[in-house]
Coordinates of C-alpha atoms and ligand atoms in Angstrom, one line a residue:
X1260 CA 117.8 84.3 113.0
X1261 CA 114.0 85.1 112.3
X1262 CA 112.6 86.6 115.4
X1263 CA 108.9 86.0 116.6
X1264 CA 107.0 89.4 116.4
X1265 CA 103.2 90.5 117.0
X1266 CA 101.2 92.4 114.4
X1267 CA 97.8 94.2 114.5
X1268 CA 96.0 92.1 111.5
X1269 CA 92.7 93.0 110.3
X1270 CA 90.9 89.8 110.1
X1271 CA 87.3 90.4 109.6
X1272 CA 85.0 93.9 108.9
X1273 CA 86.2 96.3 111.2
X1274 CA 87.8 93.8 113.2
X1275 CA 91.3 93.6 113.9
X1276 CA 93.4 90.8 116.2
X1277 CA 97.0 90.6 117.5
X1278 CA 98.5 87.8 115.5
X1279 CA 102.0 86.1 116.7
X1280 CA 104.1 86.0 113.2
X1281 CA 108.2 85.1 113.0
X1282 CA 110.0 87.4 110.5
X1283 CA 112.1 85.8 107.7
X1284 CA 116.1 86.3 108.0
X1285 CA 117.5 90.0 106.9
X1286 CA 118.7 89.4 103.5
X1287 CA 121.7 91.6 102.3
X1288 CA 120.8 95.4 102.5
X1289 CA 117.5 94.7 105.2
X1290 CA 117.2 96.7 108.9
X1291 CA 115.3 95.3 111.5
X1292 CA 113.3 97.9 112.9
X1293 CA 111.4 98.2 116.3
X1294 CA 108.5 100.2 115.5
X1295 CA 107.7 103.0 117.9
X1296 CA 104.5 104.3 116.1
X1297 CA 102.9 104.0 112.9
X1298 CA 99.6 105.7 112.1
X1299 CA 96.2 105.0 110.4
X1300 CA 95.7 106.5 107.1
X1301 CA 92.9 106.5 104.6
X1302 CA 94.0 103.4 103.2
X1303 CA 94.5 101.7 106.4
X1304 CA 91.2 102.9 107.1
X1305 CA 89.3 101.3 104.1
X1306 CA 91.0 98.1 104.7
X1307 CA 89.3 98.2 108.0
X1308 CA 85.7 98.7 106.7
X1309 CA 86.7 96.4 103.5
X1310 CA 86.0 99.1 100.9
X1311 CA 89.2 98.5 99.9
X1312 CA 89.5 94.2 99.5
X1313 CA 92.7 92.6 100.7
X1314 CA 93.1 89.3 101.0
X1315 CA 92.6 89.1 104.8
X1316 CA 94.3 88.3 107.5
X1317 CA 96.4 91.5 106.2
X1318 CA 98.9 93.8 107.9
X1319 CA 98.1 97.9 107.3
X1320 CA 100.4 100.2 108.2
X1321 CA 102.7 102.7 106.0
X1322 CA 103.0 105.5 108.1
X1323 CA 105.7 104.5 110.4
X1324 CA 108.8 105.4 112.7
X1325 CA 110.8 103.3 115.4
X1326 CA 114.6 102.2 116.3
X1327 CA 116.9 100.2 114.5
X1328 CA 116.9 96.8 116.3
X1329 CA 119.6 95.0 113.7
X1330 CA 121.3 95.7 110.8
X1331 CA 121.5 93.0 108.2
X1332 CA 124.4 92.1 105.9
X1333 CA 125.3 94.7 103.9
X1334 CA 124.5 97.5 105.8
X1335 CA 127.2 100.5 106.5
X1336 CA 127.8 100.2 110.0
X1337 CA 129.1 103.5 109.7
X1338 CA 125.8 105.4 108.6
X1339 CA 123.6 103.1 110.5
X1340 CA 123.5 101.9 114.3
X1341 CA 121.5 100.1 116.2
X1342 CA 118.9 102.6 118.6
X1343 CA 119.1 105.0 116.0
X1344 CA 115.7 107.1 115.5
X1345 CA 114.4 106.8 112.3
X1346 CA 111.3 107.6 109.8
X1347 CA 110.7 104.6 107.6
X1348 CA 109.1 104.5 104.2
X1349 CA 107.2 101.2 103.9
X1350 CA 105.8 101.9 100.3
X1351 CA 106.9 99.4 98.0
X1352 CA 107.9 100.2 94.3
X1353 CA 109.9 97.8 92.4
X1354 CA 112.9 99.3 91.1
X1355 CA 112.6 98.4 87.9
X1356 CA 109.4 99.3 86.0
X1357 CA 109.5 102.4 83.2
X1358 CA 107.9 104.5 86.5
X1359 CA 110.8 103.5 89.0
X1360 CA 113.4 103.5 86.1
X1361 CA 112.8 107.6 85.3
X1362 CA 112.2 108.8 89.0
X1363 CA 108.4 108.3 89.2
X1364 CA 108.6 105.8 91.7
X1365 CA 105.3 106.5 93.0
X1366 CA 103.6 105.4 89.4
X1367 CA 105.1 102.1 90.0
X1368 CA 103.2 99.5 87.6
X1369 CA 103.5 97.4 90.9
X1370 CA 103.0 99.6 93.4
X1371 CA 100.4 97.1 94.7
X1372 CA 101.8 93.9 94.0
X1373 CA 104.6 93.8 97.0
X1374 CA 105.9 90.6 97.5
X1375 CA 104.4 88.9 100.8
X1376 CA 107.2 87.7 102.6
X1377 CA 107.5 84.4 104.2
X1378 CA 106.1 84.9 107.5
X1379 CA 104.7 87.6 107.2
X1380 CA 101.3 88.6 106.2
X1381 CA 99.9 90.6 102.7
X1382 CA 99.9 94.7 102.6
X1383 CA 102.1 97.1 104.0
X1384 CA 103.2 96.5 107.0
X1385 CA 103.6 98.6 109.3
X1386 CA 101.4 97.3 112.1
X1387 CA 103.8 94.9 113.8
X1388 CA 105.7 95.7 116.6
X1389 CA 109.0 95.2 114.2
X1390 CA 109.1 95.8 110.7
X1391 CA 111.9 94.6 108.4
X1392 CA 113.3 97.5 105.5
X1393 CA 116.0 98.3 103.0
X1394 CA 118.4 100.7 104.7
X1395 CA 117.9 103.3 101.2
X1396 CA 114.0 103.6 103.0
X1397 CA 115.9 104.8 106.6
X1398 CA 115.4 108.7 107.4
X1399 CA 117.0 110.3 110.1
X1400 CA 115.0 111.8 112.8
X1401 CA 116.1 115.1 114.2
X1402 CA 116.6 115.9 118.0
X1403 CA 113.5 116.4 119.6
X1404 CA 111.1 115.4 117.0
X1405 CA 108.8 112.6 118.3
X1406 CA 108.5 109.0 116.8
X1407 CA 104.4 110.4 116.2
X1408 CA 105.6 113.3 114.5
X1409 CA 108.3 111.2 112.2
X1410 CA 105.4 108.8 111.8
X1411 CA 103.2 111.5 109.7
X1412 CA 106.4 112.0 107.0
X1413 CA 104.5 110.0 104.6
X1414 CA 101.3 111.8 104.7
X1415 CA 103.5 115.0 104.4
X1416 CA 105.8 113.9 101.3
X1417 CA 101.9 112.9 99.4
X1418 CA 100.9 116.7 99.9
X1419 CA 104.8 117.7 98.7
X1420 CA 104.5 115.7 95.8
X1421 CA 100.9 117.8 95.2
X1422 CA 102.0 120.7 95.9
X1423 CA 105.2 120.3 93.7
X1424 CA 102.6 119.3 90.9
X1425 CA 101.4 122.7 91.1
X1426 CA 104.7 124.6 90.8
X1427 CA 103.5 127.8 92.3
X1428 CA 104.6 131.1 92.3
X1429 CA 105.4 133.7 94.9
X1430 CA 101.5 135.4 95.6
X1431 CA 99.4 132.8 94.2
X1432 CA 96.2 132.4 95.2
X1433 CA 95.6 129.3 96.1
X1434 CA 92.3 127.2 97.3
X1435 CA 92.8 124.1 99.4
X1436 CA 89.5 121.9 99.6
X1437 CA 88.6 120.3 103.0
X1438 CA 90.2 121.1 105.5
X1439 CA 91.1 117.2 107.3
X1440 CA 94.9 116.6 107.8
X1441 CA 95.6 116.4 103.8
X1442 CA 93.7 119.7 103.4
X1443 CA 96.1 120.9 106.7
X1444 CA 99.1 120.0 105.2
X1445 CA 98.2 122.0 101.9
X1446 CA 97.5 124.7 104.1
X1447 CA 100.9 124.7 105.3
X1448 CA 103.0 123.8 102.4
X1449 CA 101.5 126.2 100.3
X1450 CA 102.1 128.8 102.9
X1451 CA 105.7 128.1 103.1
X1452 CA 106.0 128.7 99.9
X1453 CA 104.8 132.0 99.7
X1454 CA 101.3 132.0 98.6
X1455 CA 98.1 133.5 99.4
X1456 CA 96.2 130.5 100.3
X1457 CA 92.1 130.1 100.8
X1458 CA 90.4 126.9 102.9
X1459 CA 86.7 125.6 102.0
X1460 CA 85.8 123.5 105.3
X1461 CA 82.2 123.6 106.0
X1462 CA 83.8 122.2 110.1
X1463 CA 84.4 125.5 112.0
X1464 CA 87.0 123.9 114.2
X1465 CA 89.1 122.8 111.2
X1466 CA 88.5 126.7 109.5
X1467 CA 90.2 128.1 112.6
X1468 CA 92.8 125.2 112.7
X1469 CA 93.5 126.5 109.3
X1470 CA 93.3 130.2 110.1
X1471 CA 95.9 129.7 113.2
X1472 CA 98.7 127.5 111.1
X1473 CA 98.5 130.4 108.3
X1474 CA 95.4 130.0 106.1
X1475 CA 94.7 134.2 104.3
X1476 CA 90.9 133.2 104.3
X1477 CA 88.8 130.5 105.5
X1478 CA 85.2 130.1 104.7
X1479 CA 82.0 127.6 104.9
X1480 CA 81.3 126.3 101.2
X1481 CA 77.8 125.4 102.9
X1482 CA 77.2 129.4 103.7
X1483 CA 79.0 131.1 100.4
X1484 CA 79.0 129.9 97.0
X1485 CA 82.2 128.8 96.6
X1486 CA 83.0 129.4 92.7
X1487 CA 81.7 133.0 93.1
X1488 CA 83.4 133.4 96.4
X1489 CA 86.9 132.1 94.9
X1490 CA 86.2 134.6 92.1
X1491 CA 85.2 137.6 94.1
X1492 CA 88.6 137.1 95.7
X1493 CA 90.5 137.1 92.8
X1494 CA 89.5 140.0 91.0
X1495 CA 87.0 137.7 88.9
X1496 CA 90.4 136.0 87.5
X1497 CA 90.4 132.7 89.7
X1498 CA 92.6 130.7 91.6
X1499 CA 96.5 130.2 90.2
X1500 CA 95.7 126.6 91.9
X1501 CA 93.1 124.7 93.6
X1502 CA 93.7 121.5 95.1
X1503 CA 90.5 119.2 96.1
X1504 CA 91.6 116.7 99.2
X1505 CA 87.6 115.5 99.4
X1506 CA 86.2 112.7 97.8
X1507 CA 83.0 114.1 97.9
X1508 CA 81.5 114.4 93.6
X1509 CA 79.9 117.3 93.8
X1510 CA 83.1 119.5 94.7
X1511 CA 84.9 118.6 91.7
X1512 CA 83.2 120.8 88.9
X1513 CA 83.4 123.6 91.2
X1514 CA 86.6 123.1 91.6
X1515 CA 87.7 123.3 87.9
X1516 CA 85.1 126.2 88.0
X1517 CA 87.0 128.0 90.6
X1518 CA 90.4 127.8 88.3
X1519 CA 91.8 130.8 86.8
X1520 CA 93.1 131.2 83.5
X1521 CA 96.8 128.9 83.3
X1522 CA 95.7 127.7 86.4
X1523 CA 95.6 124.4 87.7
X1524 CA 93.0 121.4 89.8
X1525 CA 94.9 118.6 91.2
X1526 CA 92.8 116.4 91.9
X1527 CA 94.7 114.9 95.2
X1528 CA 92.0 112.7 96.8
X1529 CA 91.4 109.2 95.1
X1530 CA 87.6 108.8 94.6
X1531 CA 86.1 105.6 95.7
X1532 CA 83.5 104.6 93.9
X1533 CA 84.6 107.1 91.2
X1534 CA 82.4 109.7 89.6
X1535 CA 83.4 110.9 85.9
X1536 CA 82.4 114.5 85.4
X1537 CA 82.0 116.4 82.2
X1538 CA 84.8 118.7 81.3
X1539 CA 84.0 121.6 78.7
X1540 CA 87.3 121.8 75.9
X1541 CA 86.4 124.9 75.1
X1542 CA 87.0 126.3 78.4
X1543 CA 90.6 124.2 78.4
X1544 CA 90.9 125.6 75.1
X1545 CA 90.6 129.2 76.3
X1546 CA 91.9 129.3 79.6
X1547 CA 94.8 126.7 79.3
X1548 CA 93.9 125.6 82.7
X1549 CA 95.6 122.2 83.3
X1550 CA 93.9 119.3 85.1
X1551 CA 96.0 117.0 87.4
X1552 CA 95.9 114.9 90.3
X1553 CA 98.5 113.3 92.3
X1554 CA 99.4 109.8 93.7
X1555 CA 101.6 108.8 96.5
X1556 CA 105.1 110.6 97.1
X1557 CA 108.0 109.6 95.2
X1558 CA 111.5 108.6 97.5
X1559 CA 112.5 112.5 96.7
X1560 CA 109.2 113.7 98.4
X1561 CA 109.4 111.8 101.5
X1562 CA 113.2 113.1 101.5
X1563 CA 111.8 116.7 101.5
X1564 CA 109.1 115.5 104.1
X1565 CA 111.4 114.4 106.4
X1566 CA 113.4 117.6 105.9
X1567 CA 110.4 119.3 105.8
X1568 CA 109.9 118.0 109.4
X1569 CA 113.6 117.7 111.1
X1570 CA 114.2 121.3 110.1
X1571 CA 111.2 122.4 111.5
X1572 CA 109.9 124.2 108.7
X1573 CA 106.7 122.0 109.0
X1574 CA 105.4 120.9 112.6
X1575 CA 103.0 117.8 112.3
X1576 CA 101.3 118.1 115.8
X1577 CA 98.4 119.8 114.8
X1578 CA 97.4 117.1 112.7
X1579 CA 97.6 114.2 115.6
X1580 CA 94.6 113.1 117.0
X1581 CA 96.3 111.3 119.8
X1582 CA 97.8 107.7 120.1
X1583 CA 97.0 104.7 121.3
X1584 CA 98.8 101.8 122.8
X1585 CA 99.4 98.7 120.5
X1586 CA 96.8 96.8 122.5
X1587 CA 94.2 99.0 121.8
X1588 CA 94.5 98.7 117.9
X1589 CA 90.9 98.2 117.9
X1590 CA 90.0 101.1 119.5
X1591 CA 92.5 103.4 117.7
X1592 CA 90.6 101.8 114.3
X1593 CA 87.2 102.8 115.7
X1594 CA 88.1 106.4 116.6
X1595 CA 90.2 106.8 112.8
X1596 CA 87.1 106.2 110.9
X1597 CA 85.1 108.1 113.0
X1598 CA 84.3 111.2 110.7
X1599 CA 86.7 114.6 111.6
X1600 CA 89.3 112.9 113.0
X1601 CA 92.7 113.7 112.4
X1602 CA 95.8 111.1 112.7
X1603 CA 95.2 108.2 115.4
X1604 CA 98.5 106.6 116.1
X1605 CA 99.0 103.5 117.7
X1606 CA 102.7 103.7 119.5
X1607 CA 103.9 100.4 121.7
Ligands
ZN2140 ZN1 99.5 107.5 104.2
ZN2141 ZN1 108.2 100.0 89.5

C-alpha cells in the first residue's frame, strides 16, 4: 500500500519546501524506514546553493538513520523487525557494472544515475520523513548510540575508505589538512591506528578540537610554512601520508611537497571548479611517492563505520553541530553552509 510521506525538497537557490509525496509499493527485498535523522553533507550543501545542478524539485539526503516501519516481501523476519534502530546507506551503486562486480562499489559507472522512483523525487533521498531501502543497506545500531550519531556513519566509512587507501603503518607520521569534520575524522582514524598524526587548520577552535580527540601536533598553516614545518618534524624525510580534506588549490602542491619518500597524498576532497596542478616526474621518479585520492565508501567501509561507531572505538559527537527539527529544514540549510560548521542534522 504506498503510504503518503513529506520530504524536505530543494526547489529553488537556497530554498527548500516541504512537499507531500506517496511512496511506491515495497517491492521484494525493500524496508520501509521512518527516518529519525539524516544530516547535511557537502553534497547536500551544493545542491542547496546549485553548484551542484540537479534537476529540481530534488530530494538530498545520504546521511541517514531511523526505525524500521515495514518490512517488504522478502525480507527475513528473523534478522529484521519492525522498531528496530538502524543506520541506512542511501548511496546507490548498481550491482552490476565492472566497479560493483569486483568490490569497488563506490566507482560505480552509475553511481549518479539512481533510478527516480515513482513518487518520489530525483537524488538521494534521505530528506523525507520515511525512506524506502534494500534490507542488504540495514546496519544495526548499538545500545545507546543516538539516531545523530548513526546518521554520521557515512561520512565516517568515506574517511575509512581514505584512510584504508593509505595503508599505514604503526608510527607514521601522518598530516591531515583542514581540520572541518572530514579533517576530524582523519584525525581520529589515523589515531586509532597507531600513528603520529599532524593537523594544518588555520581555525584555532578546530586546532584544539583536534589536539583534545588525539592530534600529536596541531599548527596554523597561515603562521608556519607548512612544507618546511612538515619537514622539520620529520627529520627532513616528510610525511609517510598526507591527506588534503580542503578544496582550496593552493594547498595541493604543498601537499605533494610535504610527502616523504614512498609516501603518499590522497587527495580526499573533490574540487569544484577543478584546478590541475603541475606534478614534477622526476620527483615521482625518485621518491616513489604515490598520488591518490578517494571517492565515497564502498558497502565494506560503511560496515567498518558502523563498527567503527557501535563499538565505540570512534565517538561522532564532536563532529555534530546540533539538529534541527524537520520543520526547520530551511534553517538547518542556512546554518550548514555557513562556513566552520560542523554536521547540522535535521531529526523529526
Ligand atoms: Zn556524506
Ligand atoms: Zn555499478
Amino acid at each position: 500500500m504506498p503510504i503518503k510521506i513529506r520530504t524536505i525538497a530543494v526547489t529553488g537557490e537556497k530554498k527548500t519546501e516541504i512537499l507531500d509525496l506517496e511512496t511506491p509499493d515495497l517491492v521484494y527485498g525493500e524496508v520501509l524506514v521512518k527516518v529519525h535523522a539524516v544530516a547535511l553533507c557537502t553534497l547536500e550543501q551544493r545542491i542547496f546553493r546549485r553548484d551542484v545542478k540537479m534537476p529540481l524539485p530534488c530530494t538530498g539526503g545520504h546521511e541517514v538513520s531511523g526505525e524500521i516501519a515495514a518490512l517488504g516481501p522478502g525480507v527475513d523476519a528473523g534478522r529484521w523487525a519492525v522498531g528496530q534502530r538502524v543506520a541506512v546507506r542511501m548511496l546507490y551503486n548498481c550491482g552490476e557494472c565492472y566497479y560493483c562486480r569486483t568490490g569497488r562499489t563506490n566507482l560505480c559507472t552509475k553511481a549518479l544515475k539512481k533510478p527516480v522512483r515513482e513518487g518520489l523525487l530525483p537524488g538521494p533521498g534521505g530528506l523525507c520523513d520515511y525512506v524506502i531501502v534494500k534490507s542488504q543497506d540495514l546496519f544495526d545500531i548499538a545500545d545507546g548510540i543516538s539516531y545523530e550519531e548513526a546518521a554520521l556513519t557515512e561520512p565516517l566509512a568515506c574517511c575509512v575508505h581514505s584512510v584504508r587507501k593509505a595503508d599505514l603503518q604503526f608510527a607514521d607520521t601522518v598530516v591531515v589538512i583542514g581540520g572541518g569534520i572530514m579533517g576530524i575524522n582523519h584525525v581520529m582514524l589515523c589515531k586509532k591506528r597507531g600513528c603520529r598524526v599532524i593537523l594544518s587548520e588555520v581555525d584555532p577552535a578546530r586546532r584544539e578540537l583536534a589536539s583534545r580527540l588525539g592530534a600529536d601536533v596541531t599548527f596554523n598553516p597561515l603562521e608556519k610554512d607548512p612544507v618546511a614545518y612538515v619537514r622539520e618534524l620529520t627529520d627532513g624525510r616528510g610525511a609517510d601520508c598526507v591527506f588534503n580534506t580542503t578544496a582550496i588549490p593552493s594547498v595541493v602542491p604543498q601537499a605533494i611537497a610535504m610527502v616523504g619518500k614512498t609516501g603518499k597524498m590522497v587527495q580526499y576532497s573533490s574540487m569544484h571548479p577543478d584546478a590541475p596542478v603541475e606534478v614534477s616526474p622526476q620527483m615521482l621518479h625518485s621518491s616513489e611517492v604515490v598520488l591518490t585520492g578517494s571517492v565515497s565508501p564502498t558497502a565494506l567501509d560503511f560496515d567498518t563505520a558502523n563498527r567503527l561507531i557501535n563499538y565505540r572505538i570512534i565517538d561522532m559527537k564532536p563532529v555534530i553541530f546540533g539538529t534541527f527539527e524537520f520543520k526547520d529544514a530551511q534553517a538547518a540549510f542556512e546554518q550548514s553552509i555557513v562556513p566552520g560548521t560542523f554536521r547540522c542534522i535535521i531529526t523529526d
